[in-house]
């Protein structure tokens, strides 16, 4: 009996020692203790208006997914979230410009203009680094006054401006200050930075610029500008992109040119015509 008890004690001791030194593989474990970009914004009242607009704004004109839904999913997003006060200031500026009579979302003359302004607020506030080779987080802010390497979801370029070389004092496009106290907020799918004004890149085009020069005889460019107008090119130079082409591209209406080029036989000669796009 004593031998049996001794053997049991030895086995228990060995098991205890082994359990103390056992390496447990935790690589496959993932506990969702952190918040997504969407849930963080939802939990903070100062972003309630921004959240509402994100829920109404679609990712694209051929998608049923809202931007808010996108912010609940996996990705590498950098979000410059405007506060309720920031959005109100932007609406105030639209009143001054005569776009709307009152600083209210219900004062837009039609659904199209409302959709346009909403997309400005939401799509220009987000950099989507999901498709990049590497993550695109705060550490990859430009170190000098220059543009970010990727576009906003509105396919526009935005830049960062530092004040007197202070990396903690900066703004987007020189007019949208980033909060010093509420920035670099990490979520499981990106980073959030509070901004005190809506990011709205200039809509100035070559066409609108030449139109101004045509009436400004002291600019030194009025003759050329009037010649461009006489040729009927102002409308063409006012287009940022070919919207029809963009829609066809998004819906997959075009063939895969790269695969066709790769599969063509030796000695064959083919010419492909691509639409001309602005330099990005």
Backbone as JSON, one array per atom type, in Angstrom:
{
  "sequence": "XXXXXXXXXXXXXXXXXXXXXXXXXXXXXXXXXXXXXXXXXXXXXXXXXXXXXXXXXXXXXXXXXXXXXXXXXXXXXXXXXXXXXXXXXXXXXXXXXXXXXXXXXXXXXXXXXXXXXXXXXXXXXXXXXXXXXXXXXXXXXXXXXXXXXXXXXXXXXXXXXXXXXXXXXXXXXXXXXXXXXXXXXXXXXXXXXXXXXXXXXXXXXXXXXXXXXXXXXXXXXXXXXXXXXXXXXXXXXXXXXXXXXXXXXXXXXXXXXXXXXXXXXXXXXXXXXXXXXXXX",
  "N": [[0.82, -1.2, 0.0], [1.95, 1.19, 0.8], [3.84, 1.48, -1.22], [2.21, 1.93, -3.42], [1.0, 4.36, -2.71], [3.28, 5.96, -2.68], [4.07, 5.88, -5.33], [1.91, 7.2, -6.51], [2.18, 9.74, -5.37], [4.63, 10.54, -6.44], [3.98, 10.65, -9.17], [2.05, 12.69, -9.12], [3.64, 14.81, -8.3], [5.43, 15.06, -10.46], [3.62, 15.72, -12.45], [2.76, 18.18, -11.5], [5.1, 19.72, -11.61], [5.57, 19.66, -14.36], [3.34, 20.99, -15.31], [3.84, 23.52, -14.42], [5.87, 24.39, -16.03], [4.96, 24.21, -18.56], [4.53, 25.38, -21.86], [2.06, 27.31, -23.11], [0.35, 27.58, -26.1], [-0.67, 30.53, -27.28], [-1.14, 31.82, -29.62], [-3.26, 31.51, -31.34], [-5.35, 32.64, -30.12], [-7.73, 35.22, -29.7], [-9.03, 37.93, -28.22], [-11.67, 40.11, -28.24], [-11.26, 42.78, -26.88], [-10.76, 45.39, -27.34], [-11.95, 48.4, -28.98], [-13.67, 49.05, -32.1], [-13.2, 51.47, -34.76], [-15.74, 52.48, -35.34], [-17.29, 51.8, -33.03], [-15.96, 53.24, -31.03], [-16.38, 55.92, -31.81], [-19.14, 55.95, -31.67], [-19.54, 55.76, -28.96], [-18.87, 58.23, -27.95], [-20.11, 61.31, -27.32], [-19.5, 63.73, -28.58], [-19.1, 63.15, -31.2], [-21.49, 62.48, -32.36], [-23.02, 63.57, -34.48], [-21.34, 63.22, -36.64], [-21.22, 60.42, -36.69], [-23.87, 59.86, -37.37], [-23.95, 60.87, -40.0], [-22.07, 59.18, -41.18], [-23.44, 56.78, -41.12], [-25.4, 57.26, -42.98], [-24.01, 57.74, -45.3], [-22.93, 56.12, -48.21], [-20.37, 53.77, -49.16], [-19.6, 53.9, -51.83], [-21.06, 54.96, -54.98], [-22.03, 52.67, -56.07], [-22.39, 50.86, -54.16], [-24.02, 49.28, -51.38], [-23.19, 49.34, -48.87], [-22.65, 51.12, -45.9], [-20.49, 53.8, -44.77], [-20.15, 53.74, -42.05], [-20.62, 51.02, -41.46], [-18.38, 49.98, -42.71], [-16.43, 50.9, -40.99], [-16.72, 49.21, -38.89], [-15.51, 46.93, -39.52], [-12.64, 44.79, -40.29], [-9.55, 46.42, -40.97], [-7.24, 49.06, -42.0], [-7.54, 51.98, -41.04], [-7.3, 55.53, -41.07], [-8.75, 57.98, -39.34], [-10.0, 61.17, -39.41], [-11.83, 62.62, -37.34], [-14.48, 64.84, -37.29], [-15.83, 66.99, -34.8], [-19.12, 67.61, -33.35], [-19.37, 70.38, -33.11], [-17.5, 71.18, -35.0], [-18.66, 70.33, -37.4], [-20.93, 71.92, -37.36], [-19.78, 74.45, -37.66], [-18.89, 74.18, -40.26], [-21.33, 74.01, -41.65], [-22.23, 76.58, -41.1], [-20.41, 78.02, -42.65], [-21.28, 77.32, -45.18], [-23.66, 78.67, -45.31], [-22.76, 81.3, -45.39], [-21.55, 81.26, -47.87], [-23.75, 81.1, -49.42], [-24.88, 78.7, -50.15], [-26.71, 77.24, -48.68], [-29.72, 78.32, -46.97], [-29.98, 78.29, -44.18], [-28.09, 77.15, -41.34], [-28.42, 74.22, -41.26], [-29.14, 70.75, -41.67], [-31.52, 70.19, -42.86], [-32.04, 72.23, -44.58], [-31.11, 72.08, -47.15], [-31.52, 72.51, -50.67], [-32.15, 70.34, -52.37], [-32.01, 66.71, -52.7], [-29.74, 65.88, -54.0], [-27.75, 67.91, -53.64], [-27.55, 67.76, -50.89], [-26.54, 65.13, -50.56], [-24.07, 65.5, -51.78], [-22.68, 67.34, -50.11], [-22.68, 65.89, -47.73], [-21.06, 63.73, -48.45], [-18.67, 65.06, -48.78], [-18.02, 65.75, -46.13], [-17.8, 63.2, -44.86], [-16.34, 61.29, -46.56], [-13.93, 62.58, -47.12], [-12.69, 62.55, -44.72], [-11.42, 60.24, -44.11], [-8.7, 58.05, -44.42], [-7.9, 55.24, -46.21], [-6.01, 52.59, -45.63], [-6.11, 49.91, -46.11], [-5.63, 48.39, -48.41], [-2.98, 48.69, -48.81], [0.55, 47.8, -48.87], [1.59, 47.82, -46.38], [0.72, 48.59, -42.96], [-1.13, 51.58, -42.33], [-0.77, 53.82, -40.24], [-0.71, 56.16, -37.47], [2.05, 56.49, -37.06], [3.05, 56.83, -39.55], [2.6, 59.39, -40.43], [3.31, 62.18, -42.5], [6.51, 63.64, -42.07], [7.13, 66.22, -42.57], [5.75, 69.3, -43.9], [3.64, 68.14, -45.99], [1.86, 66.11, -48.47], [-0.27, 63.3, -47.63], [0.52, 59.9, -48.37], [-1.46, 58.33, -49.44], [-4.78, 58.57, -50.85], [-7.86, 60.2, -49.78], [-11.04, 58.67, -48.98], [-12.65, 59.9, -50.76], [-11.1, 60.1, -52.89], [-9.26, 62.17, -52.91], [-6.42, 64.29, -52.39], [-4.89, 65.07, -49.31], [-3.12, 67.14, -47.01], [-0.64, 67.53, -44.4], [0.05, 70.02, -41.99], [2.53, 71.42, -40.07], [3.03, 73.4, -37.15], [5.47, 75.73, -36.76], [7.43, 73.75, -36.71], [6.65, 72.0, -34.74], [5.72, 68.84, -33.94], [3.53, 68.09, -32.52], [1.66, 69.99, -32.88], [-0.46, 70.41, -35.29], [-2.26, 70.54, -38.43], [-4.82, 69.64, -40.81], [-4.59, 70.19, -44.21], [-3.95, 72.79, -43.58], [-6.04, 74.14, -42.32], [-7.65, 72.67, -40.66], [-7.44, 71.96, -37.6], [-5.81, 69.44, -35.64], [-6.7, 67.84, -32.68], [-4.81, 68.28, -29.72], [-5.1, 66.85, -27.42], [-6.86, 64.78, -27.89], [-6.15, 62.6, -29.75], [-4.42, 60.2, -31.89], [-5.81, 57.9, -31.15], [-6.17, 54.6, -30.57], [-7.69, 51.97, -32.29], [-9.02, 48.68, -33.02], [-9.03, 48.5, -35.72], [-7.81, 50.7, -36.78], [-6.77, 54.2, -36.48], [-7.8, 57.13, -34.69], [-8.34, 60.59, -34.96], [-9.25, 63.56, -33.5], [-10.71, 66.36, -35.05], [-11.16, 69.9, -35.43], [-12.49, 71.11, -37.46], [-14.22, 70.64, -40.54], [-12.79, 68.6, -43.05], [-12.34, 69.75, -46.18], [-11.28, 69.65, -49.16], [-10.13, 71.94, -51.69], [-12.23, 72.79, -54.46], [-11.34, 73.9, -56.7], [-10.67, 74.02, -60.12], [-8.86, 73.61, -63.27], [-10.49, 74.66, -65.23], [-12.28, 76.42, -63.83], [-10.43, 78.19, -62.81], [-9.3, 79.34, -65.14], [-11.56, 80.57, -66.08], [-11.89, 82.66, -64.26], [-9.55, 84.09, -64.82], [-10.12, 84.96, -67.37], [-11.74, 87.18, -67.13], [-10.16, 88.87, -65.75], [-8.19, 91.24, -66.58], [-5.78, 92.18, -65.77], [-4.31, 90.09, -64.99], [-2.6, 89.0, -66.8], [-3.09, 86.74, -68.15], [-5.42, 86.75, -69.47], [-5.96, 86.78, -72.25], [-5.2, 84.22, -73.2], [-6.91, 82.7, -71.59], [-9.41, 83.51, -72.52], [-9.26, 82.54, -75.13], [-9.26, 79.79, -74.65], [-11.82, 79.53, -73.6], [-13.28, 80.3, -75.86], [-12.81, 78.17, -77.5], [-14.37, 76.3, -76.37], [-13.49, 74.72, -74.24], [-13.61, 74.97, -71.52], [-15.53, 73.58, -69.96], [-14.58, 70.97, -70.25], [-12.09, 71.17, -69.01], [-12.93, 71.55, -66.48], [-13.68, 69.22, -65.38], [-13.05, 66.77, -62.98], [-12.79, 64.03, -63.04], [-13.69, 61.27, -65.19], [-16.84, 60.51, -64.86], [-18.55, 58.57, -65.92], [-16.81, 56.58, -66.79], [-15.69, 55.92, -64.31], [-17.89, 54.74, -63.01], [-18.36, 52.49, -64.65], [-15.95, 51.18, -64.25], [-16.03, 50.59, -61.5], [-18.15, 48.82, -61.41], [-17.15, 46.64, -62.68], [-17.26, 46.47, -65.47], [-15.32, 46.65, -67.39], [-12.86, 44.71, -69.21], [-10.25, 42.53, -67.95], [-7.44, 44.01, -68.48], [-4.72, 43.59, -67.95], [-4.43, 40.78, -67.69], [-5.11, 39.99, -70.23], [-3.09, 41.09, -71.76], [-0.95, 39.65, -70.77], [-1.54, 37.1, -71.65], [-1.41, 37.15, -74.38], [-0.13, 35.94, -77.48], [3.3, 35.22, -78.6], [4.93, 37.58, -80.7], [2.68, 38.87, -81.47], [0.81, 41.85, -82.09], [-0.71, 44.35, -80.36], [-2.88, 47.03, -79.65], [-3.84, 49.05, -77.02], [-6.29, 51.22, -75.77], [-6.4, 53.5, -73.28], [-8.37, 55.39, -70.96], [-7.73, 58.85, -70.51], [-6.4, 60.09, -67.54], [-6.25, 62.26, -64.7], [-3.13, 63.27, -63.29], [-2.2, 61.48, -60.5]],
  "CA": [[0.0, 0.0, 0.0], [2.85, 2.34, 0.85], [4.45, 1.64, -2.54], [1.2, 2.52, -4.31], [0.88, 5.76, -2.35], [4.51, 6.63, -3.09], [4.04, 6.04, -6.79], [0.91, 8.24, -6.81], [2.76, 11.03, -4.98], [5.66, 10.88, -7.43], [3.3, 11.04, -10.4], [1.44, 14.0, -8.91], [4.72, 15.8, -8.25], [5.92, 15.24, -11.83], [2.58, 16.45, -13.18], [2.75, 19.57, -11.02], [6.3, 20.36, -12.15], [5.39, 19.8, -15.81], [2.34, 22.02, -15.56], [4.43, 24.82, -14.13], [6.8, 24.76, -17.1], [4.36, 23.98, -19.86], [4.32, 26.56, -22.68], [0.75, 27.25, -23.74], [0.31, 28.33, -27.35], [-1.79, 31.49, -27.29], [-1.12, 32.54, -30.89], [-4.55, 31.41, -32.04], [-6.38, 33.27, -29.31], [-7.97, 36.65, -29.93], [-10.15, 38.4, -27.41], [-12.05, 41.43, -28.7], [-11.39, 43.67, -25.73], [-10.62, 46.75, -27.82], [-13.08, 48.85, -29.78], [-13.45, 49.42, -33.48], [-13.37, 52.9, -34.99], [-17.17, 52.78, -35.25], [-17.78, 51.73, -31.65], [-15.38, 54.35, -30.27], [-17.1, 57.14, -32.17], [-20.51, 55.81, -31.18], [-19.55, 55.91, -27.49], [-18.47, 59.57, -27.55], [-21.2, 62.19, -27.74], [-19.08, 64.85, -29.43], [-19.06, 62.7, -32.59], [-22.79, 61.91, -32.71], [-23.44, 64.04, -35.8], [-20.46, 62.54, -37.59], [-21.68, 59.03, -36.75], [-25.12, 59.85, -38.13], [-23.61, 61.06, -41.41], [-21.39, 57.96, -41.63], [-24.46, 55.74, -41.33], [-26.17, 57.61, -44.17], [-23.13, 57.82, -46.46], [-22.5, 54.85, -48.78], [-18.95, 53.7, -49.49], [-19.53, 54.4, -53.2], [-22.39, 55.04, -55.6], [-22.45, 51.35, -56.54], [-22.36, 49.98, -52.99], [-25.07, 49.45, -50.39], [-22.52, 49.38, -47.56], [-22.41, 52.47, -45.38], [-19.14, 54.03, -44.24], [-20.17, 53.28, -40.66], [-20.44, 49.57, -41.49], [-16.98, 49.74, -43.06], [-15.61, 51.18, -39.81], [-16.89, 48.12, -37.92], [-14.83, 45.76, -40.08], [-11.18, 44.77, -40.29], [-8.93, 47.35, -41.9], [-6.23, 49.98, -41.5], [-8.12, 53.27, -41.34], [-6.93, 56.72, -40.32], [-9.99, 58.75, -39.36], [-9.95, 62.52, -38.85], [-13.24, 62.76, -36.98], [-14.92, 66.18, -36.87], [-16.79, 67.05, -33.7], [-20.39, 68.25, -33.67], [-19.1, 71.81, -33.29], [-16.77, 71.34, -36.27], [-19.64, 70.18, -38.48], [-21.79, 73.1, -37.32], [-19.0, 75.54, -38.26], [-18.89, 73.96, -41.71], [-22.65, 74.41, -42.13], [-22.23, 78.05, -41.04], [-19.65, 78.52, -43.8], [-22.11, 77.12, -46.37], [-24.63, 79.77, -45.3], [-22.03, 82.5, -45.83], [-21.33, 81.1, -49.32], [-25.03, 81.13, -50.11], [-25.27, 77.36, -50.61], [-27.94, 76.91, -47.95], [-30.21, 79.51, -46.27], [-29.78, 78.14, -42.75], [-27.06, 76.17, -40.98], [-29.16, 73.04, -40.83], [-29.14, 69.73, -42.71], [-32.83, 70.18, -43.51], [-32.2, 73.41, -45.41], [-30.58, 71.88, -48.5], [-32.61, 72.64, -51.65], [-32.52, 69.06, -52.97], [-31.29, 65.55, -52.19], [-28.42, 65.79, -54.64], [-26.81, 68.8, -52.96], [-27.35, 67.19, -49.56], [-25.62, 63.99, -50.71], [-22.75, 66.02, -52.14], [-22.04, 67.91, -48.92], [-22.46, 64.79, -46.77], [-19.9, 62.95, -48.9], [-17.48, 65.88, -48.49], [-17.74, 65.63, -44.7], [-17.44, 61.84, -44.46], [-15.34, 60.6, -47.38], [-12.63, 63.26, -47.05], [-12.16, 62.44, -43.36], [-10.9, 58.89, -43.87], [-7.67, 57.45, -45.27], [-8.06, 53.79, -46.17], [-4.75, 51.93, -45.95], [-6.35, 48.47, -46.09], [-5.06, 47.73, -49.58], [-1.55, 48.98, -48.91], [1.46, 46.72, -48.51], [1.87, 47.89, -44.95], [-0.31, 49.33, -42.24], [-1.02, 53.03, -42.49], [-1.22, 54.37, -38.99], [-0.18, 57.46, -37.07], [3.5, 56.53, -37.17], [3.43, 57.15, -40.91], [2.29, 60.76, -40.8], [4.47, 62.87, -43.09], [7.3, 64.33, -41.06], [7.21, 67.63, -42.96], [4.49, 69.8, -44.47], [3.43, 67.53, -47.3], [0.65, 65.3, -48.6], [-0.24, 61.89, -47.26], [0.86, 59.09, -49.54], [-2.66, 57.75, -50.03], [-5.89, 59.51, -50.95], [-9.02, 60.0, -48.93], [-12.05, 57.83, -49.61], [-13.21, 60.7, -51.85], [-10.05, 60.12, -53.91], [-8.62, 63.48, -52.9], [-5.19, 64.4, -51.63], [-4.86, 66.01, -48.2], [-1.76, 67.32, -46.5], [-0.5, 67.89, -42.99], [0.84, 71.24, -41.78], [3.03, 71.53, -38.69], [3.25, 74.79, -36.76], [6.8, 76.04, -36.23], [8.19, 72.52, -36.54], [6.15, 71.23, -33.6], [4.98, 67.7, -34.45], [2.3, 67.94, -31.74], [0.74, 71.05, -33.3], [-0.6, 70.27, -36.74], [-3.61, 70.61, -38.97], [-4.99, 69.04, -42.12], [-4.77, 71.21, -45.25], [-3.68, 74.11, -43.05], [-7.2, 74.82, -41.74], [-8.42, 71.74, -39.82], [-6.52, 71.58, -36.51], [-5.96, 68.15, -34.96], [-6.66, 68.03, -31.24], [-3.59, 67.85, -29.03], [-5.45, 65.97, -26.3], [-7.71, 63.68, -28.31], [-5.58, 62.14, -31.02], [-3.7, 58.92, -31.8], [-6.67, 56.95, -30.44], [-6.01, 53.33, -31.26], [-8.79, 51.01, -32.37], [-8.5, 47.43, -33.59], [-8.98, 48.61, -37.17], [-7.26, 51.97, -37.22], [-6.52, 55.27, -35.52], [-8.76, 58.23, -34.75], [-7.83, 61.91, -34.55], [-10.32, 64.55, -33.46], [-10.41, 67.62, -35.72], [-12.11, 70.95, -35.05], [-13.15, 71.64, -38.64], [-14.42, 69.62, -41.57], [-11.81, 68.57, -44.13], [-13.02, 69.94, -47.47], [-10.3, 70.11, -50.14], [-10.6, 72.91, -52.67], [-12.81, 72.28, -55.69], [-10.82, 74.72, -57.79], [-10.16, 73.25, -61.25], [-8.25, 74.42, -64.3], [-11.56, 75.38, -65.91], [-12.76, 77.55, -63.02], [-9.32, 79.16, -62.71], [-9.22, 80.07, -66.4], [-12.76, 81.42, -66.17], [-11.58, 83.86, -63.49], [-8.52, 84.84, -65.53], [-10.7, 85.54, -68.59], [-12.32, 88.48, -66.79], [-9.15, 89.65, -65.02], [-7.25, 91.68, -67.63], [-4.48, 92.5, -65.16], [-3.64, 88.84, -64.61], [-1.61, 88.63, -67.81], [-3.49, 85.47, -68.76], [-6.8, 86.89, -69.95], [-6.05, 86.43, -73.67], [-5.18, 82.76, -73.29], [-8.12, 82.19, -70.95], [-10.52, 83.75, -73.44], [-9.1, 81.61, -76.25], [-9.71, 78.48, -74.17], [-13.28, 79.61, -73.53], [-13.81, 80.36, -77.23], [-12.7, 76.81, -78.07], [-15.31, 75.44, -75.68], [-12.74, 73.74, -73.44], [-13.72, 75.22, -70.08], [-16.25, 72.47, -69.33], [-13.68, 69.82, -70.23], [-11.05, 71.42, -68.01], [-13.55, 71.63, -65.15], [-13.96, 67.86, -64.93], [-11.98, 66.15, -62.18], [-12.68, 62.65, -63.52], [-14.75, 60.8, -66.08], [-17.75, 59.8, -63.97], [-19.08, 57.38, -66.59], [-15.74, 55.58, -66.72], [-15.57, 55.5, -62.91], [-18.99, 53.82, -62.72], [-18.11, 51.25, -65.37], [-14.81, 50.51, -63.61], [-16.46, 50.07, -60.21], [-19.08, 47.7, -61.62], [-16.45, 45.56, -63.36], [-17.69, 46.39, -66.87], [-14.16, 46.58, -68.26], [-12.13, 43.45, -69.11], [-8.97, 42.58, -67.24], [-6.44, 44.31, -69.51], [-3.42, 43.0, -67.61], [-4.42, 39.35, -68.0], [-5.15, 39.82, -71.68], [-1.75, 41.39, -72.25], [-0.06, 38.55, -70.37], [-1.9, 35.88, -72.37], [-1.28, 37.25, -75.83], [0.95, 35.11, -78.0], [4.53, 35.91, -79.03], [4.91, 38.13, -82.04], [1.43, 39.56, -81.76], [0.87, 43.28, -81.84], [-2.01, 44.85, -79.96], [-2.9, 48.4, -79.14], [-4.91, 49.27, -76.04], [-6.56, 52.63, -75.52], [-6.84, 53.74, -71.91], [-8.87, 56.76, -70.78], [-6.76, 59.75, -69.91], [-6.76, 60.46, -66.17], [-5.37, 63.27, -64.12], [-1.98, 62.72, -62.58], [-2.48, 61.35, -59.08]],
  "C": [[0.86, 1.25, 0.0], [3.5, 2.59, -0.51], [3.48, 2.32, -3.5], [1.06, 4.02, -4.04], [2.1, 6.56, -2.8], [4.51, 6.91, -4.58], [3.07, 7.17, -7.18], [1.47, 9.62, -6.5], [3.8, 11.5, -5.99], [5.02, 11.36, -8.72], [2.66, 12.42, -10.28], [2.48, 15.11, -8.91], [5.23, 16.12, -9.65], [4.92, 16.05, -12.64], [2.56, 17.92, -12.79], [3.92, 20.35, -11.6], [6.12, 20.64, -13.64], [4.41, 20.92, -16.13], [2.88, 23.41, -15.32], [5.29, 25.32, -15.29], [6.22, 24.59, -18.49], [4.15, 25.3, -20.59], [2.99, 26.42, -23.41], [0.74, 28.13, -24.98], [-0.92, 29.23, -27.37], [-1.9, 32.24, -28.61], [-2.46, 32.54, -31.59], [-5.67, 32.09, -31.29], [-6.52, 34.75, -29.7], [-9.22, 37.06, -29.17], [-10.44, 39.84, -27.82], [-12.34, 42.35, -27.52], [-11.3, 45.13, -26.16], [-11.79, 47.1, -28.73], [-12.68, 49.12, -31.23], [-13.57, 50.94, -33.59], [-14.83, 53.29, -34.8], [-17.66, 52.8, -33.82], [-17.21, 52.84, -30.78], [-16.15, 55.64, -30.55], [-18.52, 57.12, -31.62], [-20.6, 56.1, -29.69], [-19.2, 57.32, -27.02], [-19.4, 60.6, -28.17], [-20.76, 63.3, -28.69], [-19.0, 64.47, -30.91], [-20.42, 62.2, -33.08], [-23.27, 62.33, -34.1], [-22.62, 63.37, -36.9], [-20.87, 61.08, -37.77], [-22.95, 58.93, -37.58], [-24.85, 59.97, -39.63], [-22.91, 59.83, -41.98], [-22.39, 56.85, -41.92], [-25.28, 56.0, -42.59], [-25.32, 57.58, -45.45], [-22.7, 56.43, -46.93], [-21.01, 54.92, -49.15], [-18.7, 54.22, -50.9], [-20.93, 54.41, -53.78], [-22.86, 53.71, -56.16], [-22.46, 50.34, -55.39], [-23.53, 50.3, -52.06], [-24.49, 49.54, -48.98], [-22.3, 50.82, -47.13], [-20.97, 52.58, -44.87], [-19.07, 53.57, -42.79], [-19.95, 51.77, -40.59], [-18.98, 49.21, -41.81], [-16.08, 49.93, -41.84], [-15.8, 50.15, -38.7], [-16.09, 46.89, -38.34], [-13.31, 45.9, -39.99], [-10.64, 45.76, -41.31], [-7.86, 48.18, -41.22], [-6.67, 51.4, -41.86], [-7.52, 54.37, -40.47], [-8.1, 57.68, -40.45], [-9.77, 60.1, -38.66], [-11.39, 62.93, -38.55], [-13.59, 64.17, -36.55], [-15.94, 66.11, -35.74], [-18.1, 67.66, -34.19], [-20.21, 69.74, -33.92], [-18.4, 72.07, -34.62], [-17.73, 71.27, -37.46], [-20.56, 71.39, -38.53], [-21.07, 74.31, -37.93], [-18.98, 75.41, -39.78], [-20.23, 74.36, -42.32], [-22.78, 75.93, -42.13], [-21.51, 78.64, -42.25], [-20.45, 78.36, -45.1], [-23.2, 78.18, -46.47], [-23.98, 81.04, -45.83], [-21.8, 82.45, -47.34], [-22.62, 81.1, -50.12], [-25.5, 79.79, -50.63], [-26.56, 76.9, -49.95], [-28.4, 78.16, -47.19], [-30.0, 79.48, -44.77], [-28.77, 77.04, -42.47], [-27.71, 74.92, -40.4], [-29.2, 72.05, -41.98], [-30.48, 69.65, -43.45], [-33.03, 71.35, -44.47], [-31.62, 73.26, -46.82], [-31.71, 71.87, -49.52], [-33.05, 71.33, -52.28], [-31.64, 67.95, -52.42], [-29.89, 65.45, -52.76], [-27.39, 66.66, -53.95], [-26.53, 68.32, -51.55], [-26.36, 66.03, -49.61], [-24.21, 64.46, -50.98], [-22.0, 66.55, -50.92], [-21.75, 66.83, -47.89], [-21.23, 63.98, -47.16], [-18.6, 63.72, -48.66], [-17.06, 65.68, -47.04], [-17.17, 64.26, -44.35], [-16.26, 61.27, -45.24], [-13.97, 61.26, -47.35], [-11.99, 63.14, -45.68], [-11.45, 61.11, -43.1], [-9.85, 58.51, -44.91], [-7.75, 55.94, -45.11], [-6.76, 53.12, -46.61], [-4.87, 50.43, -46.03], [-5.66, 47.75, -47.24], [-3.57, 47.98, -49.76], [-0.72, 47.78, -48.48], [1.72, 46.68, -47.02], [0.78, 48.7, -44.28], [-0.06, 50.82, -42.37], [-1.6, 53.71, -41.26], [-0.51, 55.68, -38.68], [1.32, 57.57, -37.27], [3.95, 56.93, -38.57], [2.89, 58.49, -41.38], [3.51, 61.35, -41.5], [5.2, 63.66, -42.02], [7.46, 65.81, -41.35], [5.86, 68.04, -43.55], [4.31, 69.25, -45.89], [2.18, 66.65, -47.29], [0.85, 63.9, -48.04], [-0.04, 61.06, -48.52], [-0.34, 58.42, -50.18], [-3.79, 58.77, -49.99], [-6.96, 59.26, -49.9], [-9.99, 59.06, -49.65], [-12.78, 58.57, -50.73], [-12.23, 60.83, -52.99], [-9.42, 61.5, -54.04], [-7.36, 63.43, -52.06], [-5.37, 65.41, -50.5], [-3.44, 66.05, -47.65], [-1.78, 67.65, -45.02], [0.39, 69.12, -42.9], [1.23, 71.31, -40.32], [3.32, 73.0, -38.39], [4.62, 74.94, -36.11], [7.6, 74.77, -35.91], [7.75, 71.65, -35.39], [5.27, 70.1, -34.11], [3.68, 67.46, -33.69], [1.26, 68.99, -32.11], [0.62, 71.0, -34.82], [-2.06, 70.35, -37.15], [-3.63, 69.93, -40.34], [-5.32, 70.16, -43.11], [-4.66, 72.63, -44.7], [-4.85, 74.79, -42.37], [-8.05, 73.93, -40.84], [-7.52, 71.23, -38.71], [-6.86, 70.21, -35.91], [-5.79, 68.39, -33.46], [-5.35, 67.52, -30.64], [-3.89, 66.81, -27.96], [-6.28, 64.76, -26.7], [-7.3, 63.22, -29.71], [-4.85, 60.83, -30.79], [-4.5, 57.89, -31.0], [-6.67, 55.63, -31.19], [-7.27, 52.48, -31.16], [-8.24, 49.74, -33.02], [-8.44, 47.48, -35.11], [-8.51, 49.98, -37.65], [-6.99, 52.94, -36.1], [-7.48, 56.41, -35.76], [-8.09, 59.5, -34.24], [-9.0, 62.89, -34.59], [-9.87, 65.82, -34.16], [-11.52, 68.62, -35.43], [-12.71, 71.66, -36.25], [-13.24, 70.53, -39.67], [-13.35, 69.73, -42.66], [-12.55, 68.67, -45.46], [-12.04, 70.52, -48.49], [-10.92, 71.03, -51.18], [-11.15, 72.23, -53.92], [-12.36, 73.09, -56.91], [-10.23, 73.82, -58.88], [-9.49, 74.18, -62.26], [-9.3, 75.26, -65.03], [-12.03, 76.59, -65.13], [-11.68, 78.61, -62.86], [-9.21, 80.0, -63.97], [-10.43, 80.99, -66.59], [-12.55, 82.72, -65.41], [-10.58, 84.74, -64.24], [-9.09, 85.55, -66.76], [-11.26, 86.93, -68.34], [-11.33, 89.39, -66.07], [-8.05, 90.06, -66.0], [-5.88, 92.04, -67.07], [-3.71, 91.24, -64.78], [-2.53, 88.46, -65.57], [-1.95, 87.33, -68.52], [-4.88, 85.55, -69.4], [-6.95, 86.49, -71.41], [-6.12, 84.92, -73.84], [-6.45, 82.16, -72.71], [-9.33, 82.37, -71.85], [-10.45, 82.85, -74.67], [-9.58, 80.21, -75.86], [-11.24, 78.45, -74.09], [-13.89, 79.58, -74.93], [-13.77, 78.99, -77.9], [-13.66, 75.83, -77.39], [-14.67, 74.4, -74.78], [-12.9, 73.93, -71.93], [-14.43, 74.08, -69.37], [-15.37, 71.24, -69.2], [-12.63, 69.97, -69.14], [-11.61, 71.55, -66.59], [-13.84, 70.26, -64.58], [-12.76, 67.31, -64.16], [-11.72, 64.73, -62.65], [-13.82, 62.36, -64.47], [-15.7, 59.92, -65.25], [-18.3, 58.53, -64.61], [-18.06, 56.24, -66.55], [-15.61, 55.03, -65.3], [-16.65, 54.47, -62.56], [-18.78, 52.47, -63.39], [-16.97, 50.45, -64.73], [-15.24, 49.86, -62.3], [-17.38, 48.85, -60.35], [-18.46, 46.55, -62.39], [-16.84, 45.39, -64.82], [-16.52, 46.27, -67.84], [-13.48, 45.22, -68.12], [-10.84, 43.64, -68.35], [-7.86, 42.76, -68.27], [-5.11, 43.61, -69.23], [-3.36, 41.53, -67.98], [-4.43, 39.12, -69.5], [-3.78, 40.11, -72.29], [-0.78, 40.25, -71.95], [-0.31, 37.3, -71.2], [-1.74, 35.97, -73.88], [-0.04, 36.5, -76.3], [2.16, 35.9, -78.43], [4.38, 36.42, -80.46], [3.63, 38.85, -82.39], [1.58, 41.03, -81.42], [-0.53, 43.77, -81.54], [-1.88, 46.26, -79.41], [-4.1, 48.55, -78.21], [-5.06, 50.77, -75.81], [-7.12, 52.77, -74.12], [-7.37, 55.17, -71.8], [-7.81, 57.6, -70.09], [-7.24, 60.18, -68.53], [-5.81, 61.53, -65.68], [-4.23, 62.61, -63.37], [-2.27, 62.7, -61.11], [-1.2, 61.34, -58.29]]
}
